[in-house]
């Protein structure tokens, strides 16, 4: 691994939601698929779901047995699992982000509500734009006003209905909190 690769030099324990960007060389990580930035993002997401993840040098002979038998003596990065695992539905949503069919852009108030509460739903009143063509129960990405991805969720209506309801109050959630995975 590269000097910027956190698994190449030392044993490192990563707590859920810890930012590893200081250890990742964005130039080397951006080449191709599966760079360190991707490994870190996917590993952090899995750890947030309650799954321990280890990144280690797969080119080293006996790495798996050394990790199992000696653990702490092998240079690696261990992503500690969150103390409370996500539900099965939220794990499925989190791991299926690549299949999202659309995007909901939300306003600042909705973004603040989503960031502040694990029980926040996406309501039509807070949606400012709808992108893509999707059906009820498809996955959609939820973006803040600045374009940052906040969440992925299963939508309760098709794209035409979502567009028609932008900004309307008093409707059922477009994405209920039980079907919303927060980034």
Coordinates of N, CA and C in Angstrom, one line a residue:
X1 N 0.8 -1.2 0.0 CA 0.0 0.0 0.0 C 0.8 1.2 0.0
X2 N 0.2 2.3 -0.2 CA 0.9 3.6 -0.2 C 1.1 4.2 1.2
X3 N 1.9 5.2 1.4 CA 2.1 5.8 2.7 C 0.8 6.4 3.2
X4 N -0.1 6.8 2.2 CA -1.4 7.3 2.6 C -2.4 6.3 3.0
X5 N -2.1 5.0 2.7 CA -3.0 3.9 2.9 C -2.9 3.6 4.4
X6 N -4.1 3.8 5.2 CA -4.0 3.5 6.6 C -3.7 2.1 7.0
X7 N -3.9 1.1 6.0 CA -3.7 -0.3 6.4 C -2.3 -0.7 6.1
X8 N -1.4 0.2 5.5 CA -0.1 -0.3 5.1 C 0.9 -0.1 6.2
X9 N 0.7 0.8 7.2 CA 1.8 1.2 8.1 C 1.6 0.7 9.5
X10 N 0.4 0.8 10.0 CA 0.2 0.5 11.5 C -1.1 -0.1 11.7
X11 N -1.3 -0.5 12.9 CA -2.7 -1.0 13.3 C -3.5 0.2 13.7
X12 N -4.6 0.3 13.1 CA -5.5 1.5 13.4 C -6.9 1.0 13.7
X13 N -7.5 1.5 14.8 CA -8.9 1.2 15.1 C -9.7 2.5 14.7
X14 N -10.7 2.3 13.9 CA -11.5 3.4 13.5 C -12.9 3.3 14.1
X15 N -13.3 4.4 14.8 CA -14.6 4.4 15.4 C -15.6 4.7 14.4
X16 N -16.9 4.3 14.6 CA -18.0 4.7 13.7 C -18.0 6.2 13.5
X17 N -18.1 6.6 12.3 CA -18.2 8.0 11.8 C -16.9 8.8 11.9
X18 N -15.8 8.1 12.2 CA -14.5 8.8 12.2 C -14.1 9.1 10.7
X19 N -13.5 10.3 10.5 CA -13.1 10.7 9.1 C -11.6 10.3 8.9
X20 N -11.4 9.5 7.8 CA -10.1 9.0 7.5 C -9.5 9.8 6.4
X21 N -10.1 10.9 5.9 CA -9.6 11.6 4.7 C -8.2 12.1 4.9
X22 N -7.7 12.4 6.1 CA -6.4 12.9 6.3 C -5.3 11.8 5.9
X23 N -5.7 10.5 5.9 CA -4.8 9.4 5.6 C -4.8 9.0 4.2
X24 N -5.8 9.5 3.4 CA -6.0 9.0 2.0 C -5.5 10.0 1.0
X25 N -4.6 9.5 0.1 CA -4.1 10.3 -1.0 C -5.1 10.4 -2.1
X26 N -5.8 11.5 -2.3 CA -6.9 11.5 -3.2 C -6.5 11.3 -4.7
X27 N -5.2 11.6 -5.0 CA -4.7 11.4 -6.4 C -4.6 9.9 -6.6
X28 N -3.9 9.2 -5.7 CA -3.7 7.7 -5.9 C -5.0 7.0 -5.7
X29 N -5.9 7.5 -4.9 CA -7.1 6.8 -4.6 C -8.2 7.0 -5.7
X30 N -8.0 8.0 -6.5 CA -9.0 8.3 -7.6 C -8.8 7.4 -8.8
X31 N -7.7 6.7 -8.9 CA -7.5 5.9 -10.1 C -8.3 4.6 -10.1
X32 N -9.1 4.5 -11.1 CA -9.9 3.2 -11.3 C -10.9 3.1 -10.2
X33 N -11.4 1.8 -10.0 CA -12.4 1.5 -9.0 C -11.7 0.8 -7.8
X34 N -12.3 1.0 -6.7 CA -11.8 0.3 -5.5 C -10.7 0.9 -4.8
X35 N -10.4 2.2 -5.0 CA -9.3 2.9 -4.4 C -9.6 3.0 -2.9
X36 N -8.6 3.6 -2.2 CA -8.7 3.7 -0.7 C -9.9 4.5 -0.3
X37 N -10.2 5.6 -1.0 CA -11.4 6.4 -0.6 C -12.6 5.5 -0.6
X38 N -12.8 4.7 -1.7 CA -13.9 3.8 -1.8 C -13.9 2.8 -0.7
X39 N -12.8 2.2 -0.4 CA -12.7 1.2 0.6 C -13.1 1.8 2.0
X40 N -12.6 3.0 2.2 CA -12.9 3.7 3.5 C -14.4 4.0 3.6
X41 N -15.0 4.5 2.5 CA -16.4 4.8 2.6 C -17.3 3.6 2.8
X42 N -17.0 2.5 2.0 CA -17.8 1.3 2.2 C -17.6 0.7 3.5
X43 N -16.4 0.7 4.0 CA -16.1 0.1 5.3 C -16.7 0.9 6.5
X44 N -16.7 2.2 6.4 CA -17.4 3.0 7.4 C -18.9 2.8 7.4
X45 N -19.5 2.6 6.2 CA -20.9 2.4 6.1 C -21.2 1.0 6.7
X46 N -20.4 0.0 6.4 CA -20.7 -1.3 7.0 C -20.5 -1.3 8.5
X47 N -19.5 -0.6 9.0 CA -19.3 -0.5 10.5 C -20.5 0.2 11.1
X48 N -21.1 1.2 10.5 CA -22.2 1.9 11.0 C -23.4 1.0 11.1
X49 N -23.4 -0.1 10.3 CA -24.5 -1.0 10.3 C -24.3 -2.1 11.3
X50 N -23.2 -2.1 12.0 CA -22.9 -3.1 13.1 C -22.0 -4.2 12.7
X51 N -21.3 -4.0 11.6 CA -20.4 -5.1 11.1 C -18.9 -4.6 11.2
X52 N -18.1 -5.4 11.8 CA -16.7 -5.1 11.9 C -16.0 -5.3 10.5
X53 N -15.2 -4.4 10.1 CA -14.5 -4.5 8.8 C -13.0 -4.3 9.0
X54 N -12.2 -5.1 8.3 CA -10.8 -5.0 8.4 C -10.2 -4.8 7.0
X55 N -9.3 -3.8 6.9 CA -8.6 -3.5 5.6 C -7.2 -3.9 5.9
X56 N -6.6 -4.8 5.1 CA -5.2 -5.3 5.3 C -4.6 -5.5 4.0
X57 N -3.3 -5.8 3.9 CA -2.6 -6.0 2.7 C -2.9 -7.4 2.2
X58 N -3.7 -7.6 1.2 CA -4.1 -8.9 0.7 C -3.0 -9.5 -0.1
X59 N -1.9 -8.8 -0.4 CA -0.8 -9.4 -1.1 C 0.2 -10.1 -0.2
X60 N 0.0 -10.0 1.1 CA 0.9 -10.6 2.1 C 0.5 -12.0 2.3
X61 N 1.4 -13.0 2.2 CA 1.1 -14.4 2.4 C 0.6 -14.6 3.8
X62 N -0.5 -15.4 3.9 CA -1.0 -15.8 5.2 C -1.7 -14.6 6.0
X63 N -2.1 -13.6 5.3 CA -2.7 -12.4 6.0 C -4.0 -12.8 6.7
X64 N -4.8 -13.7 6.2 CA -6.1 -14.0 6.8 C -5.8 -14.8 8.1
X65 N -5.0 -15.8 8.0 CA -4.7 -16.6 9.3 C -4.0 -15.7 10.3
X66 N -3.1 -14.9 9.9 CA -2.4 -14.0 10.8 C -3.4 -13.0 11.5
X67 N -4.4 -12.5 10.8 CA -5.4 -11.7 11.4 C -6.2 -12.4 12.4
X68 N -6.6 -13.6 12.0 CA -7.5 -14.4 12.9 C -6.7 -14.9 14.2
X69 N -5.5 -15.3 14.0 CA -4.7 -15.9 15.1 C -3.9 -14.9 15.9
X70 N -3.4 -13.8 15.3 CA -2.6 -12.9 16.0 C -3.3 -11.5 16.1
X71 N -4.2 -11.2 15.2 CA -5.0 -10.0 15.3 C -4.2 -8.7 15.4
X72 N -4.0 -8.3 16.6 CA -3.4 -7.0 16.9 C -2.0 -6.8 16.3
X73 N -1.3 -7.9 16.0 CA 0.1 -7.8 15.6 C 0.2 -7.6 14.1
X74 N -0.9 -7.7 13.3 CA -0.9 -7.5 11.9 C -1.2 -6.1 11.5
X75 N -0.4 -5.4 10.7 CA -0.8 -4.0 10.3 C -2.1 -4.1 9.5
X76 N -3.1 -3.3 10.0 CA -4.4 -3.3 9.4 C -5.2 -2.1 9.9
X77 N -6.3 -1.9 9.3 CA -7.3 -0.9 9.8 C -8.5 -1.6 10.1
X78 N -8.9 -1.6 11.4 CA -10.2 -2.2 11.8 C -11.2 -1.1 12.1
X79 N -12.3 -1.3 11.4 CA -13.5 -0.4 11.5 C -14.4 -1.0 12.6
X80 N -14.4 -0.4 13.7 CA -15.2 -0.9 14.8 C -16.7 -0.8 14.5
X81 N -17.5 -1.9 14.8 CA -18.9 -1.8 14.5 C -19.6 -0.9 15.5
X82 N -20.7 -0.3 15.0 CA -21.5 0.6 15.8 C -22.1 -0.3 16.9
X83 N -22.3 0.2 18.1 CA -22.9 -0.6 19.2 C -24.3 -1.2 18.9
X84 N -25.0 -0.4 18.1 CA -26.4 -0.9 17.7 C -26.5 -1.0 16.2
X85 N -26.7 -2.2 15.7 CA -26.8 -2.5 14.3 C -28.0 -1.9 13.7
X86 N -27.9 -1.5 12.4 CA -29.1 -1.0 11.7 C -30.0 -2.1 11.4
X87 N -31.3 -1.8 11.2 CA -32.3 -2.9 10.8 C -31.9 -3.5 9.5
X88 N -32.5 -4.7 9.3 CA -32.2 -5.4 8.0 C -32.6 -4.5 6.8
X89 N -33.7 -3.8 6.9 CA -34.2 -3.0 5.8 C -33.2 -1.9 5.5
X90 N -32.7 -1.2 6.6 CA -31.8 -0.1 6.4 C -30.4 -0.6 5.9
X91 N -30.0 -1.8 6.3 CA -28.8 -2.4 5.8 C -28.9 -2.6 4.3
X92 N -30.1 -3.2 3.9 CA -30.3 -3.4 2.4 C -30.3 -2.1 1.7
X93 N -30.9 -1.0 2.2 CA -31.0 0.3 1.5 C -29.5 0.8 1.4
X94 N -28.8 0.7 2.5 CA -27.4 1.3 2.5 C -26.5 0.6 1.5
X95 N -26.7 -0.7 1.4 CA -25.8 -1.5 0.4 C -26.3 -1.5 -1.0
X96 N -27.5 -0.9 -1.2 CA -28.1 -0.8 -2.6 C -28.1 0.6 -3.2
X97 N -27.3 1.5 -2.6 CA -27.3 2.9 -3.0 C -27.1 3.0 -4.5
X98 N -26.2 2.2 -5.1 CA -25.9 2.2 -6.5 C -27.1 2.0 -7.4
X99 N -28.2 1.4 -6.8 CA -29.4 1.1 -7.6 C -30.4 2.3 -7.5
X100 N -30.1 3.4 -6.9 CA -31.0 4.5 -6.8 C -31.5 5.0 -8.1
X101 N -32.8 5.2 -8.3 CA -33.4 5.6 -9.6 C -33.6 7.1 -9.7
X102 N -33.5 7.8 -8.6 CA -33.8 9.2 -8.6 C -33.1 9.9 -7.5
X103 N -33.4 11.2 -7.5 CA -32.8 12.1 -6.5 C -33.9 13.1 -6.0
X104 N -34.0 13.3 -4.6 CA -34.8 14.3 -4.0 C -33.9 15.4 -3.5
X105 N -34.1 16.6 -3.9 CA -33.3 17.7 -3.4 C -34.2 18.3 -2.3
X106 N -33.6 18.6 -1.1 CA -34.4 19.1 0.0 C -33.9 20.5 0.4
X107 N -34.7 21.2 1.1 CA -34.3 22.6 1.6 C -33.5 22.5 2.9
X108 N -33.1 23.6 3.3 CA -32.2 23.7 4.5 C -32.9 23.2 5.7
X109 N -34.2 23.5 5.9 CA -34.9 23.1 7.1 C -35.1 21.6 7.1
X110 N -35.4 21.0 6.0 CA -35.5 19.5 5.9 C -34.1 18.8 6.2
X111 N -33.1 19.4 5.6 CA -31.7 18.9 5.8 C -31.3 18.9 7.3
X112 N -31.7 20.0 7.9 CA -31.4 20.1 9.4 C -32.1 19.1 10.2
X113 N -33.4 18.9 9.8 CA -34.2 17.9 10.5 C -33.7 16.5 10.3
X114 N -33.2 16.2 9.1 CA -32.7 14.8 8.8 C -31.4 14.6 9.6
X115 N -30.5 15.7 9.7 CA -29.3 15.6 10.4 C -29.5 15.5 11.9
X116 N -30.5 16.1 12.4 CA -30.7 16.1 13.8 C -31.4 14.9 14.4
X117 N -32.1 14.1 13.6 CA -32.9 13.0 14.2 C -32.8 11.8 13.3
X118 N -32.6 10.7 14.0 CA -32.6 9.4 13.3 C -34.0 9.0 13.0
X119 N -35.0 9.7 13.4 CA -36.4 9.3 13.2 C -37.1 10.3 12.2
X120 N -36.3 11.1 11.5 CA -36.8 12.1 10.5 C -37.2 11.4 9.2
X121 N -38.4 11.8 8.7 CA -38.8 11.3 7.4 C -38.7 12.4 6.4
X122 N -38.7 12.1 5.1 CA -38.6 13.1 4.1 C -40.0 13.5 3.7
X123 N -40.4 14.7 4.0 CA -41.8 15.2 3.6 C -41.7 16.0 2.4
X124 N -42.9 16.0 1.6 CA -43.0 16.8 0.4 C -42.7 18.3 0.6
X125 N -43.1 18.8 1.8 CA -43.0 20.2 2.0 C -41.5 20.7 2.0
X126 N -40.6 19.8 2.3 CA -39.2 20.1 2.3 C -38.4 19.8 1.1
X127 N -39.1 19.2 0.1 CA -38.5 18.9 -1.2 C -38.6 20.1 -2.2
X128 N -37.4 20.4 -2.8 CA -37.3 21.5 -3.7 C -37.3 21.0 -5.2
X129 N -36.8 19.8 -5.4 CA -36.7 19.3 -6.8 C -36.7 17.8 -6.8
X130 N -37.1 17.2 -7.9 CA -37.1 15.7 -8.0 C -36.4 15.4 -9.4
X131 N -35.4 14.5 -9.3 CA -34.7 14.1 -10.6 C -35.0 12.7 -10.8
X132 N -35.0 12.3 -12.1 CA -35.1 10.9 -12.5 C -36.6 10.4 -12.6
X133 N -36.7 9.2 -13.1 CA -38.0 8.5 -13.3 C -37.9 7.3 -12.4
X134 N -38.8 7.2 -11.5 CA -38.8 6.1 -10.6 C -40.3 5.7 -10.2
X135 N -40.4 4.5 -9.7 CA -41.7 3.9 -9.3 C -41.7 3.9 -7.8
X136 N -42.9 3.7 -7.2 CA -43.1 3.5 -5.8 C -42.2 2.3 -5.4
X137 N -41.5 2.5 -4.2 CA -40.6 1.5 -3.6 C -39.2 1.5 -4.2
X138 N -38.9 2.3 -5.2 CA -37.6 2.4 -5.7 C -36.7 3.2 -4.7
X139 N -35.4 3.1 -4.8 CA -34.5 3.8 -4.0 C -34.2 5.2 -4.6
X140 N -34.1 6.2 -3.8 CA -33.7 7.5 -4.2 C -32.7 8.1 -3.3
X141 N -31.8 8.9 -3.8 CA -30.8 9.6 -3.0 C -31.4 10.9 -2.5
X142 N -31.1 11.3 -1.3 CA -31.5 12.6 -0.7 C -30.4 13.5 -0.6
X143 N -30.5 14.7 -1.3 CA -29.4 15.7 -1.3 C -29.7 17.0 -0.6
X144 N -28.8 17.5 0.1 CA -28.9 18.8 0.8 C -28.9 19.9 -0.3
X145 N -29.2 21.2 0.2 CA -29.2 22.3 -0.8 C -27.8 22.5 -1.5
X146 N -26.8 22.1 -0.8 CA -25.4 22.3 -1.4 C -25.0 21.1 -2.2
X147 N -25.9 20.1 -2.4 CA -25.6 19.0 -3.2 C -25.0 17.8 -2.5
X148 N -24.7 17.9 -1.2 CA -24.1 16.8 -0.5 C -25.2 15.7 -0.3
X149 N -24.8 14.4 -0.4 CA -25.7 13.3 -0.1 C -25.9 13.2 1.4
X150 N -27.2 13.2 1.8 CA -27.5 13.0 3.2 C -28.0 11.6 3.5
X151 N -28.7 11.0 2.5 CA -29.3 9.8 2.8 C -29.7 9.0 1.5
X152 N -30.1 7.8 1.7 CA -30.7 7.0 0.6 C -32.0 6.4 1.2
X153 N -33.1 6.4 0.5 CA -34.3 5.8 1.0 C -35.2 5.2 0.0
X154 N -36.2 4.5 0.5 CA -37.2 3.9 -0.4 C -38.4 4.8 -0.5
X155 N -38.7 5.2 -1.7 CA -39.8 6.2 -1.8 C -41.2 5.6 -1.9
X156 N -42.2 6.3 -1.4 CA -43.5 5.8 -1.2 C -44.4 6.1 -2.4
X157 N -43.9 6.8 -3.5 CA -44.7 7.1 -4.7 C -43.8 7.1 -5.9
X158 N -44.4 7.3 -7.1 CA -43.7 7.4 -8.3 C -43.1 8.8 -8.5
X159 N -42.3 9.0 -9.5 CA -41.6 10.3 -9.7 C -42.6 11.4 -10.1
X160 N -43.7 11.0 -10.9 CA -44.7 12.0 -11.3 C -45.4 12.6 -10.1
X161 N -45.8 11.7 -9.1 CA -46.5 12.1 -7.9 C -45.6 12.9 -7.0
X162 N -44.3 12.5 -6.9 CA -43.3 13.3 -6.1 C -43.2 14.7 -6.7
X163 N -43.1 14.8 -8.0 CA -43.0 16.2 -8.6 C -44.2 17.0 -8.3
X164 N -45.4 16.4 -8.5 CA -46.6 17.1 -8.3 C -46.8 17.6 -6.8
X165 N -46.2 16.9 -5.9 CA -46.4 17.2 -4.5 C -45.2 18.1 -3.9
X166 N -44.3 18.5 -4.7 CA -43.2 19.3 -4.2 C -43.7 20.5 -3.4
X167 N -43.2 20.7 -2.2 CA -43.6 21.8 -1.3 C -44.9 21.7 -0.6
X168 N -45.7 20.7 -0.9 CA -47.1 20.6 -0.3 C -47.0 20.1 1.1
X169 N -47.8 20.7 2.0 CA -47.9 20.3 3.4 C -49.0 19.2 3.6
X170 N -48.9 18.5 4.7 CA -50.0 17.6 5.2 C -50.1 16.3 4.5
X171 N -49.1 15.9 3.7 CA -49.1 14.6 3.0 C -48.3 13.6 3.7
X172 N -48.5 12.3 3.4 CA -47.7 11.3 4.1 C -46.2 11.4 3.6
X173 N -45.3 10.9 4.3 CA -43.9 11.1 3.9 C -43.6 10.5 2.5
X174 N -42.7 11.2 1.8 CA -42.2 10.6 0.6 C -41.3 9.5 0.9
X175 N -40.4 9.6 1.9 CA -39.6 8.6 2.4 C -39.7 8.5 3.9
X176 N -40.3 7.4 4.4 CA -40.5 7.3 5.8 C -39.2 6.9 6.5
X177 N -39.1 7.4 7.7 CA -37.8 7.2 8.5 C -37.4 5.7 8.6
X178 N -38.4 4.8 8.6 CA -38.0 3.4 8.7 C -37.3 2.9 7.4
X179 N -37.4 3.6 6.3 CA -36.9 3.2 5.0 C -35.9 4.3 4.6
X180 N -35.2 4.9 5.5 CA -34.2 6.0 5.2 C -32.9 5.6 5.9
X181 N -31.9 5.5 5.1 CA -30.5 5.3 5.6 C -29.7 6.6 5.5
X182 N -29.3 7.1 6.7 CA -28.6 8.3 6.8 C -27.1 8.1 6.5
X183 N -26.5 9.0 5.8 CA -25.1 8.9 5.5 C -24.3 9.3 6.7

